[in-house]
Short mmCIF file of C-alpha atoms in Angstrom, two decimals:
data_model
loop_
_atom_site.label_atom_id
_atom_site.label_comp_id
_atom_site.label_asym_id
_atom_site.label_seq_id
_atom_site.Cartn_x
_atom_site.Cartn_y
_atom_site.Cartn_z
CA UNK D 1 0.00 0.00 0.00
CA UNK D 2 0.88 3.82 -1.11
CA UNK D 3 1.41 6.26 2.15
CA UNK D 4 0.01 9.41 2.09
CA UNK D 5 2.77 11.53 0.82
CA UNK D 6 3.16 8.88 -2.34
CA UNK D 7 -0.67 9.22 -2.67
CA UNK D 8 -1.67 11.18 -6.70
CA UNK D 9 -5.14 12.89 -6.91
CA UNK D 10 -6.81 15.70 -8.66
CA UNK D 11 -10.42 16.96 -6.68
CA UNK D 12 -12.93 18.04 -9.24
CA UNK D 13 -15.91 19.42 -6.90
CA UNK D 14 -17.23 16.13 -4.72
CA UNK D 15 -14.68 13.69 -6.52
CA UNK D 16 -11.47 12.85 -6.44
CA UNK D 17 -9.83 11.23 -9.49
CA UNK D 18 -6.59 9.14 -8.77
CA UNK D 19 -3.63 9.85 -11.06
CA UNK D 20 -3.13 7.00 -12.85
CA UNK D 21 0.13 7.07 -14.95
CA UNK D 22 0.02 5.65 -18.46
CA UNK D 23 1.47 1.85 -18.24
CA UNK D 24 2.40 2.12 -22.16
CA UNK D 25 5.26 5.14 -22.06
CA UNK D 26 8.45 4.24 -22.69
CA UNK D 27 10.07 6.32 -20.26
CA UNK D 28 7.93 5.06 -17.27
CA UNK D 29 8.45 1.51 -18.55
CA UNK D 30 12.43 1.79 -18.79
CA UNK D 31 12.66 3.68 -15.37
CA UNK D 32 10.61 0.83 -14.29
CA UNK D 33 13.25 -1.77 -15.59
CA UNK D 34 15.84 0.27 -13.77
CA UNK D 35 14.57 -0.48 -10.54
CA UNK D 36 13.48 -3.80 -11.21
CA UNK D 37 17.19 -4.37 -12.29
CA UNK D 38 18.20 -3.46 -9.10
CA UNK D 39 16.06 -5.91 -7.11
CA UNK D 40 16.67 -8.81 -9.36
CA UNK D 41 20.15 -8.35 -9.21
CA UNK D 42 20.31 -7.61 -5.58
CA UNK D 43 19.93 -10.96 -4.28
CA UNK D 44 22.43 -11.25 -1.50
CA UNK D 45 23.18 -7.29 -0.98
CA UNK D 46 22.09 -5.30 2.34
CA UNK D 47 19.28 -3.10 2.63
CA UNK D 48 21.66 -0.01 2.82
CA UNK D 49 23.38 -1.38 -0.88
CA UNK D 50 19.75 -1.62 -2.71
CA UNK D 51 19.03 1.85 -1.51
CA UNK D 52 21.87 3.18 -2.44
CA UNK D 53 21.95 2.01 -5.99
CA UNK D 54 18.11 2.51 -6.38
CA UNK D 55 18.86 6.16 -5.20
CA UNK D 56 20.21 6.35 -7.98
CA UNK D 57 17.87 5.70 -10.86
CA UNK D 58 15.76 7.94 -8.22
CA UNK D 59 17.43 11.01 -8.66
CA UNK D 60 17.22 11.16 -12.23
CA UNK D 61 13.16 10.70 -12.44
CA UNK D 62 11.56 13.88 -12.63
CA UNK D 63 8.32 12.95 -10.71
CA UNK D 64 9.85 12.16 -7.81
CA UNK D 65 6.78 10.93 -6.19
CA UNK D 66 6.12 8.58 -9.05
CA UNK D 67 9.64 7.23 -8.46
CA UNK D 68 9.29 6.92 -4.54
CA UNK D 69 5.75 5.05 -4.70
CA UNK D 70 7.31 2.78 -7.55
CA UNK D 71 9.98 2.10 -4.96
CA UNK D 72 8.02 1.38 -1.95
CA UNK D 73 6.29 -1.25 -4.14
CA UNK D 74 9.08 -3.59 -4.75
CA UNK D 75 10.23 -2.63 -0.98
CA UNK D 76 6.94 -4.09 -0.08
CA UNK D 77 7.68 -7.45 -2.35
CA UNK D 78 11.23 -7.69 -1.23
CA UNK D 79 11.92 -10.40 1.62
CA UNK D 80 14.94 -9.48 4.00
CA UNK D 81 16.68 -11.62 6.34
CA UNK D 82 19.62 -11.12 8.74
CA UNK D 83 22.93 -11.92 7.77
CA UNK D 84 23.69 -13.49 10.77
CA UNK D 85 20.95 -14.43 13.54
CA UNK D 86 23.31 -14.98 16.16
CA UNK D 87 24.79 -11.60 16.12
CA UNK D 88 24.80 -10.33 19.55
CA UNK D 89 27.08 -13.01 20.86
CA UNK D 90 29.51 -12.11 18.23
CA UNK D 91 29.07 -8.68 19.00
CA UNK D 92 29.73 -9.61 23.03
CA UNK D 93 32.70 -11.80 22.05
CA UNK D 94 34.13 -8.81 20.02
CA UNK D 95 33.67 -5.71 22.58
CA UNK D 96 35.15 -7.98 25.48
CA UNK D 97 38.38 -8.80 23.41
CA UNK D 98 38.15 -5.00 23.00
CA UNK D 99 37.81 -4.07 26.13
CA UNK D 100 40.49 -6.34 27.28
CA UNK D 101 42.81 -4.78 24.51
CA UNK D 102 42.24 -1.37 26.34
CA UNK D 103 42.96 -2.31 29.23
CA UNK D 104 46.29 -3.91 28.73
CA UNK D 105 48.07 -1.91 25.85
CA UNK D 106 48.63 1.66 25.68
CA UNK D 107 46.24 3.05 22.70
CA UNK D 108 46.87 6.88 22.03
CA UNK D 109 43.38 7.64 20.57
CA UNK D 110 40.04 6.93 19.19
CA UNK D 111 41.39 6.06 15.79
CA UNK D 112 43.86 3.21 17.01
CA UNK D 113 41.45 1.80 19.06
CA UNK D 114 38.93 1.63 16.36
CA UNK D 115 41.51 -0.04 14.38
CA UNK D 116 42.16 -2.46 16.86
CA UNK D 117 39.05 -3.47 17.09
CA UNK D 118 38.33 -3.69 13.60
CA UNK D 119 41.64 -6.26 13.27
CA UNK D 120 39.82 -8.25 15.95
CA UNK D 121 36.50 -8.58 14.15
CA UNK D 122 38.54 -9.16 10.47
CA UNK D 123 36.21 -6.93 8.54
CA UNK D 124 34.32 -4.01 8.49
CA UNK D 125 33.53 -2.47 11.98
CA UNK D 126 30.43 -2.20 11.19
CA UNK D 127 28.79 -5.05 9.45
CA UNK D 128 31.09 -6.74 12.47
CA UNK D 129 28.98 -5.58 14.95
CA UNK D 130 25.61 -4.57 14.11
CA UNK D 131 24.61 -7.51 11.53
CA UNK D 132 20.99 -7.35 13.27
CA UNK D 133 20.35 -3.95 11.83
CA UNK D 134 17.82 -3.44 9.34
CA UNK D 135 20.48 -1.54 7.21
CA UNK D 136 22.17 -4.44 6.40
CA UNK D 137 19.81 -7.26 6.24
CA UNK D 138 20.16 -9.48 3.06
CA UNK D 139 17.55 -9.64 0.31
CA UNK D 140 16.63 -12.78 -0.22
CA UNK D 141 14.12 -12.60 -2.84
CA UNK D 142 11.17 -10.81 -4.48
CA UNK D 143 8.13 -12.41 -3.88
CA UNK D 144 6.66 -11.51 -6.82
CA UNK D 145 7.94 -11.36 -10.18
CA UNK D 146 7.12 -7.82 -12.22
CA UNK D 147 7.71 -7.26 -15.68
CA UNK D 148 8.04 -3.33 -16.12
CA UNK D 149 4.42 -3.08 -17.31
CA UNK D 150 2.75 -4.96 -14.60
CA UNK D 151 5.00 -2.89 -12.30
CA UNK D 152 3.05 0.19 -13.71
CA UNK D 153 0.25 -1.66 -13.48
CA UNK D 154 0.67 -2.35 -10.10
CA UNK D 155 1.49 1.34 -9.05
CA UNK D 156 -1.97 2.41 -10.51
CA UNK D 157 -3.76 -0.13 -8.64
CA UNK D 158 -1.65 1.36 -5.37
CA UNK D 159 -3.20 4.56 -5.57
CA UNK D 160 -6.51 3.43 -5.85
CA UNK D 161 -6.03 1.13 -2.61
CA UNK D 162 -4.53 3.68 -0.50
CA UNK D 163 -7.51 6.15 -0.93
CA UNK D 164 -9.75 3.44 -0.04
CA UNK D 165 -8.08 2.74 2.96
CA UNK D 166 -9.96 6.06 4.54
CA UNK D 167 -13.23 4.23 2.95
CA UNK D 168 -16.03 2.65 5.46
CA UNK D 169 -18.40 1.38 2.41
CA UNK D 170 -17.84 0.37 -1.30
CA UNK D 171 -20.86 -0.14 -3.47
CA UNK D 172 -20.17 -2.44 -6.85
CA UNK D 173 -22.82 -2.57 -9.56
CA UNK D 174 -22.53 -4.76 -12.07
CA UNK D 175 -24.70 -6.23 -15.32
CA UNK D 176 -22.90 -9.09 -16.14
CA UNK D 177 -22.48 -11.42 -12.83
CA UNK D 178 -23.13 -15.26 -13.66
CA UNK D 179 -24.22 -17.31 -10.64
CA UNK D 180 -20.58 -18.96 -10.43
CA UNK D 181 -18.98 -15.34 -10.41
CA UNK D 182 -21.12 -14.34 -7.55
CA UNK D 183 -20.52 -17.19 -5.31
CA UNK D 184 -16.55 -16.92 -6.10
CA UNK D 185 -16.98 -12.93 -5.27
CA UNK D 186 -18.53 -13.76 -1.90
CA UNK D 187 -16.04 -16.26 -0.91
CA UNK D 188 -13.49 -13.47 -1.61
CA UNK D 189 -15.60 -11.35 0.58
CA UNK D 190 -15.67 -13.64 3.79
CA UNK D 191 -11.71 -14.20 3.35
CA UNK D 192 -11.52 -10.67 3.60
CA UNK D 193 -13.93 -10.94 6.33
CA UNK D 194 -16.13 -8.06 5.09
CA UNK D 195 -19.94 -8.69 4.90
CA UNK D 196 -22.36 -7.27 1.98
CA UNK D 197 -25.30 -7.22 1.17
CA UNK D 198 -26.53 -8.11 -2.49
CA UNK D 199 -29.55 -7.05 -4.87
CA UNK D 200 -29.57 -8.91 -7.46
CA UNK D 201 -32.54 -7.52 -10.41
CA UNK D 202 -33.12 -9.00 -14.01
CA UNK D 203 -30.32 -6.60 -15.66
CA UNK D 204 -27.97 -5.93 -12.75
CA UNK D 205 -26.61 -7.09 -9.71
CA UNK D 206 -25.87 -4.60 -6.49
CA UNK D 207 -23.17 -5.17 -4.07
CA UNK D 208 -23.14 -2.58 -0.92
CA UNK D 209 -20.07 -3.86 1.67
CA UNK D 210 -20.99 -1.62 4.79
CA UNK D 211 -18.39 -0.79 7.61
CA UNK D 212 -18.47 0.18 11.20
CA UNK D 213 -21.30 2.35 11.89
CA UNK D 214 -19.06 4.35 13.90
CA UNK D 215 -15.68 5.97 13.46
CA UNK D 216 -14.06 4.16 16.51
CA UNK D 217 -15.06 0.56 15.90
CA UNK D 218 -11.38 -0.33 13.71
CA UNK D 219 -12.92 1.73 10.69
CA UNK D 220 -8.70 1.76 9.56
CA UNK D 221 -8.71 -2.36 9.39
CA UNK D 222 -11.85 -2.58 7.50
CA UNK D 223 -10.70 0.25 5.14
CA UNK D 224 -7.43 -2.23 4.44
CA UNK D 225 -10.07 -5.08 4.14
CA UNK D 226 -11.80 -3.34 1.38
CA UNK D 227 -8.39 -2.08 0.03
CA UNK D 228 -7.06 -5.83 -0.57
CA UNK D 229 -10.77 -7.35 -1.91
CA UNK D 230 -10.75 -4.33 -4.20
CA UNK D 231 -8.35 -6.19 -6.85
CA UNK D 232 -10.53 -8.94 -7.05
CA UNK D 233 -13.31 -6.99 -8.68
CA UNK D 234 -11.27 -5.70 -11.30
CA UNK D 235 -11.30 -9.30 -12.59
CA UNK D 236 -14.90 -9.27 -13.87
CA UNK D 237 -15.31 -7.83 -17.80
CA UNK D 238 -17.91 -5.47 -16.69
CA UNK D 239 -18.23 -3.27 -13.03
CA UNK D 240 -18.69 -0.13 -11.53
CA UNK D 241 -17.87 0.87 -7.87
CA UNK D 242 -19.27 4.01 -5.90
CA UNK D 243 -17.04 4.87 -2.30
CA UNK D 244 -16.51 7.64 -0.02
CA UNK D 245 -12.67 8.49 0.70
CA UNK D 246 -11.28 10.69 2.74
CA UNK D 247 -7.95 11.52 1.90
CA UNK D 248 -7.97 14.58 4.40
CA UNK D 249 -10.36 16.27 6.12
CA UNK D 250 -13.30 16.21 3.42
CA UNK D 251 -15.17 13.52 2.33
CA UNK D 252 -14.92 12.75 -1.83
CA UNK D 253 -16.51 10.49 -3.82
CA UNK D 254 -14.30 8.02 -5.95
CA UNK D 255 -16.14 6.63 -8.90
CA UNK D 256 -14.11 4.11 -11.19
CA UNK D 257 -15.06 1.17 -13.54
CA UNK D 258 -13.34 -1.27 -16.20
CA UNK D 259 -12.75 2.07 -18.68
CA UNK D 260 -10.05 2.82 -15.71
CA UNK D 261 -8.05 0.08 -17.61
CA UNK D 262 -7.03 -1.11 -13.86
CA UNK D 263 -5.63 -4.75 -13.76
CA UNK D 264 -5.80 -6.87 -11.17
CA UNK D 265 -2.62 -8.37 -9.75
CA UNK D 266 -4.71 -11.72 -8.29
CA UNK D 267 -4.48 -14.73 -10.57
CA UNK D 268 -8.14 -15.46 -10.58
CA UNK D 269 -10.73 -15.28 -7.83
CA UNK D 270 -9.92 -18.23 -5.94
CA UNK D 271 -12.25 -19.99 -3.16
CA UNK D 272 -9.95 -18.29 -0.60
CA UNK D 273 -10.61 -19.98 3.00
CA UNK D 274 -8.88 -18.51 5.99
CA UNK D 275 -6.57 -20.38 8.23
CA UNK D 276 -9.48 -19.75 11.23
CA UNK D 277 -12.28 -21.39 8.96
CA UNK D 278 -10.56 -24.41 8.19
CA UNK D 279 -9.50 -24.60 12.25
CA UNK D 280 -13.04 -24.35 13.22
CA UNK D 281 -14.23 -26.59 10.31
CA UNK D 282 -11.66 -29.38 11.37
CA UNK D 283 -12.50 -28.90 14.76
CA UNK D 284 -15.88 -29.26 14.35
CA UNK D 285 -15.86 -32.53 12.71
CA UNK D 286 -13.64 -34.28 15.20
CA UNK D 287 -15.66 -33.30 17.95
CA UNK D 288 -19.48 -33.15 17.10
CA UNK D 289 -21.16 -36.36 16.30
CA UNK D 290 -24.06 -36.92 13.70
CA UNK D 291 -23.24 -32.86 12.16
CA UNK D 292 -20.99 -32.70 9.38
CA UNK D 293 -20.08 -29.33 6.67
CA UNK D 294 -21.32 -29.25 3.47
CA UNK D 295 -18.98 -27.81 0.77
CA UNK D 296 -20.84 -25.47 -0.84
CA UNK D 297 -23.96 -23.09 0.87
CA UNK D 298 -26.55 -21.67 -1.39
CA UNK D 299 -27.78 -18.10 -1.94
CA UNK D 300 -31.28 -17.74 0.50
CA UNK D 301 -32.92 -15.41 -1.55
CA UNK D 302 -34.79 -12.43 0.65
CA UNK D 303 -37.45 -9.92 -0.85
CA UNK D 304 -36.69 -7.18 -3.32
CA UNK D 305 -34.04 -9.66 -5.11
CA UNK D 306 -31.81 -9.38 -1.89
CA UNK D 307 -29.51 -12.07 -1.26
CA UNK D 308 -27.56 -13.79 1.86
CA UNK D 309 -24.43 -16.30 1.51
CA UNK D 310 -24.05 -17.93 5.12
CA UNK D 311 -20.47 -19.05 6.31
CA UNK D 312 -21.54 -22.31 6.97
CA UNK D 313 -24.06 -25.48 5.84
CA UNK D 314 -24.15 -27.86 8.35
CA UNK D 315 -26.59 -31.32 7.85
CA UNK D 316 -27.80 -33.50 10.51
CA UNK D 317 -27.51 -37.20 9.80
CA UNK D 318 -31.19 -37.44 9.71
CA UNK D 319 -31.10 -35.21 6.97
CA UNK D 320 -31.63 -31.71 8.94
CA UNK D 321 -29.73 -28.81 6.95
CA UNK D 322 -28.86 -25.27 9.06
CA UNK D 323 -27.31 -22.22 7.67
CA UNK D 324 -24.70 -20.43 9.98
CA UNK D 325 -23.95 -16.46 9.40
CA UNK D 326 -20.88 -15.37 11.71
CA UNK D 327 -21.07 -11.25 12.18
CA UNK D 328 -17.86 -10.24 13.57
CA UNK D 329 -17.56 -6.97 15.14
CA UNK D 330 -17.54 -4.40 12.76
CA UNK D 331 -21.14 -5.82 11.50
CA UNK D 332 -23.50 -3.99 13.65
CA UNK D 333 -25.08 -2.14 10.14
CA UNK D 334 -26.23 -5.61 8.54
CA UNK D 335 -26.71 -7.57 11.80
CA UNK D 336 -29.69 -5.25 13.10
CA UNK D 337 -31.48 -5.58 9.78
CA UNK D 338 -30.44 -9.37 10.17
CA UNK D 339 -31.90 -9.45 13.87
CA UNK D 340 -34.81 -7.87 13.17
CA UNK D 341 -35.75 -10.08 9.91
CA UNK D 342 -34.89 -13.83 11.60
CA UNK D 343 -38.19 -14.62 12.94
CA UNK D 344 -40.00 -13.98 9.84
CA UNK D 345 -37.60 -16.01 8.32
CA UNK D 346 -38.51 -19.75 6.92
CA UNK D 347 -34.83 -20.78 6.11
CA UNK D 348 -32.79 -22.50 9.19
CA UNK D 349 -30.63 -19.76 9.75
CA UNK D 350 -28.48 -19.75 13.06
CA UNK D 351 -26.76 -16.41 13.98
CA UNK D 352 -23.26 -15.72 15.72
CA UNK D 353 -22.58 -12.54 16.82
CA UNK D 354 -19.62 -10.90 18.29
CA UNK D 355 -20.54 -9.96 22.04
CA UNK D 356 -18.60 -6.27 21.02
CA UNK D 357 -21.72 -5.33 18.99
CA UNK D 358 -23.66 -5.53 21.86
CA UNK D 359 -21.76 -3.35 23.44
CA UNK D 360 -22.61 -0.04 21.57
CA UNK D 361 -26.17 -0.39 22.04
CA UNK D 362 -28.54 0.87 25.26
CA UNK D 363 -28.52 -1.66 27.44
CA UNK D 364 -32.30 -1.54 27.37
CA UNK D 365 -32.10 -2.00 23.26
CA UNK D 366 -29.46 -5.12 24.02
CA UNK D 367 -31.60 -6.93 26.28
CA UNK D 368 -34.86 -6.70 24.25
CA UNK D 369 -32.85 -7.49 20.88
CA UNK D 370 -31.53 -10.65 22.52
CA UNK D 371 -34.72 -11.84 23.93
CA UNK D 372 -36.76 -10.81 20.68
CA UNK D 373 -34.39 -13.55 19.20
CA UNK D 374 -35.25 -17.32 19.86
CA UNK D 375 -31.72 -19.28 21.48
CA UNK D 376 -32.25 -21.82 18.88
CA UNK D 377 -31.25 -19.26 16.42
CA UNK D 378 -28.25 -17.30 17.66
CA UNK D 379 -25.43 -17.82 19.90
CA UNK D 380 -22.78 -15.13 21.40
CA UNK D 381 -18.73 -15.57 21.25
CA UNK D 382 -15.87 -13.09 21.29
CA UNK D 383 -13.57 -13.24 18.55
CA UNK D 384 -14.27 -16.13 17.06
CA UNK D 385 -17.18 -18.55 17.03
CA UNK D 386 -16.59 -21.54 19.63
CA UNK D 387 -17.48 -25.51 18.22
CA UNK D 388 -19.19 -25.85 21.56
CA UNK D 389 -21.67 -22.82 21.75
CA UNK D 390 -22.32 -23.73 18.19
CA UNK D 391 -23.31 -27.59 18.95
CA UNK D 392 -25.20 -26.20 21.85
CA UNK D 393 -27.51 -23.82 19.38
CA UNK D 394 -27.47 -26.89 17.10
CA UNK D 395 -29.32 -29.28 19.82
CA UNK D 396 -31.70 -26.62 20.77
CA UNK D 397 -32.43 -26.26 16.87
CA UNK D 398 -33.24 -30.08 16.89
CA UNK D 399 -34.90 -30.23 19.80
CA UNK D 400 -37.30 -27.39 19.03
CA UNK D 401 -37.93 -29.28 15.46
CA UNK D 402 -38.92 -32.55 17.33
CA UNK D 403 -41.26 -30.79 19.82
#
C-alpha cells in the first residue's frame, strides 16, 4: 500500500480522481526496468546497498513521487533476512576482546582503538557488529515477479487502494455477474472478512459492503479489508464501484469502472478460505457427532431480489440442513437488519454474533434485541465462534424441530 505523501489525486468538486500514470510510455516503462534491475540483481546485498543504488535511478526521475511510490512497491515485495541471527554473541565476544585490549596496551586515541578493534572482528567495523540492523539485512528474494508493465500496473492499482483505505463502504454494480462469479466474489468477501449485502434484479446485480457504523469501531482495518478485496473486482469484464474516501479532512466520492483500464494483480478469484475457517471446520468434525459441513452453501434469496451467503451449511444425519452467518464486530449495520428479519424467516438460519456489537447499544435495546431472538437461532462468542456454543444452538435447533 501507497502512504500518504506517495498518494496522486486531482479533486474536481465532490470527486477525487486518482492519477493513474500511463502503463504504455516508454520512459515510465524503462525507469521501471531500472529499478526492477536493481532488485533482481540484488539478491544477496544489504538493505543499505539496494538503496543506495536505487537512489540512484531515483534522482534522475523527474516525478519524484512517481519514483518513490514505484519504490516502496518492490520494498513491499522484497523479503529481507539477517545476515547473521546470532549476532549479539559475536558482538559480546568482540567488545570484550576489545575491552580487554584497552585495558592492557597503551592506545593513544580513538582512531587506534577503532583499528584495533576492527583487526579483531577481520572486517568491516560495522557489518562486524551490528549484523541485526535493518540496514544491512540481506535480500533474499522478491516475492513476486514484475515485468516493467505490470510494475506500472501495479502502481496504478496502489493509488486506488490507498484512498480506499480512509473508505467505510464500497458499493459495486454490475450487469454481467453469472451465478458462479457471484458465489466466487462472496467467498473473496468472507476471506476478507467483510460482509455485503446483495440485490440482485433482471439486468444488474448490487453489491453494498458496509463498515463500522461508527468511526471508533477499527474503521482503519476494514478500510485495508476493502483495500485488498478491491483487486478482485477488477477481474470481472464489466463493473462499476461508488465509495466515499477521505484523503484529508473532506469527504470525496471516488467513482471508477473497467474504462479505468485497472488490472488486477490476483491470478483469478480463488475460493480463498482462511486459516481460522478451516480450524473451526476441522475442529468441528472431530468433535461433534451426527453434524458434518457441506462444501458449498446456497444463496437464500430475501425480498426485493436481496440475497444472503451464510459461512456455513451444516446437515444432521437425519437429513436436517442449518445455515450459519458469523457477524464479527464491525457488522453492527447488517446484523440489526439481520436481527430484526430472523423470525420472519422460513430458512434454518443460526446467527453468531460478536458480544462487542452488543456493546454499543442501550442496554435496554441489548436486552430486548436478545430476547426478541429465539436461542435456537443465535449464539454469542468473542472473537471467534466456539465448536461448543455452536453444537449447543445446534441441539436446541433439533430439539425445538422434534417438539
Amino acid at each position: 500500500m501507497l502512504t500518504k505523501d506517495l498518494q496522486v489525486y486531482s479533486l474536481k468538486s465532490t470527486r477525487i480522481i486518482p492519477g493513474f500514470i500511463d502503463v504504455e510510455a516508454p520512459g515510465l516503462l524503462q525507469f521501471a526496468e531500472q529499478l526492477l534491475m536493481v532488485f533482481n540483481e540484488g539478491t544477496g546485498k544489504t538493505r543499505e546497498t539496494i538503496e543506495a543504488e536505487a537512489e540512484l535511478y531515483l534522482q534522475g526521475q523527474q516525478n519524484l513521487k512517481f519514483g518513490k511510490g514505484l519504490y516502496k512497491i518492490l520494498m513491499d515485495h522484497a523479503e529481507f533476512t539477517l545476515a547473521e541471527e546470532d549476532a549479539g554473541s559475536r558482538r559480546d565476544a568482540i567488545l570484550s576482546a576489545a575491552a580487554s585490549q584497552l585495558k592492557h596496551t597503551e592506545l593513544q586515541t580513538l582512531e587506534e582503538y577503532r583499528e584495533a578493534v576492527q583487526a579483531l572482528s577481520q572486517q568491516d567495523l560495522d557489518t562486524a557488529l551490528y549484523p541485526d540492523l535493518p540496514a544491512f539485512e540481506q535480500l533474499t528474494r522478491i516475492k513476486r515477479d514484475f515485468s516493467p508493465r505490470q510494475l506500472l500496473q501495479r502502481y496504478n492499482m496502489a493509488q486506488v487502494q490507498a484512498l480506499l483505505l480512509s473508505t467505510q463502504s464500497l458499493t459495486l454494480t454490475t450487469h454481467e455477474m453469472s451465478a458462479a462469479n457471484l458465489r466466487r466474489i462472496f467467498k473473496c468477501l468472507k476471506f476478507f472478512r467483510l460482509l455485503a449485502e446483495i440485490k440482485q434484479t433482471k439486468d444488474k446485480t448490487t453489491v453494498v459492503i458496509d463498515g463500522p457504523l461508527s468511526l471508533l469501531e477499527g474503521t482503519k482495518k476494514y478500510g485495508l479489508q476493502i483495500a485488498s478485496f478491491f483487486p478482485v473486482i477488477c477481474l470481472l469484464e464489466q463493473w462499476q464501484i461508488s465509495a466515499k474516501v477521505k484523503p484529508k479532512r473532506a469527504i470525496k466520492n471516488l467513482k471508477l469502472d473497467e474504462t479505468s483500464q485497472l488490472v488486477s494483480h490476483y491470478r483469478h478469484m480463488s475460493a480463498y478460505v482462511p486459516e481460522e475457517v478451516r480450524l473451526f471446520a476441522s475442529h468441528f468434525e472431530k468433535t461433534v457427532e451426527d453434524w458434518t459441513f457441506v462444501a458449498e452453501s446456497p444463496f437464500i434469496k430475501r425480498p426485493k431480489g436481496r440475497l444472503i451467503f451464510p459461512d456455513f451449511t451444516l446437515q444432521h444425519s437425519s437429513g436436517v440442513t442449518v445455515y450459519l452467518e458469523i457477524f464479527h464486530r464491525w457488522h453492527r449495520g447488517p446484523l440489526i437488519q439481520r436481527m430484526e428479519e430472523l423470525e420472519k424467516m422460513k430458512e434454518p438460519l443460526i446467527l453468531a454474533i460478536d458480544r462487542y456489537l452488543l456493546k454499543g447499544l442501550p442496554s435496554g435495546d441489548r436486552q430486548d434485541a436478545l430476547e426478541d431472538l429465539d436461542n435456537s437461532r443465535h449464539f454469542l462468542f468473542s472473537d471467534y465462534p466456539a465448536v461448543s456454543r455452536l453444537q449447543k444452538t445446534l441441539e436446541r435447533y433439533l430439539a425445538n424441530l422434534n417438539a
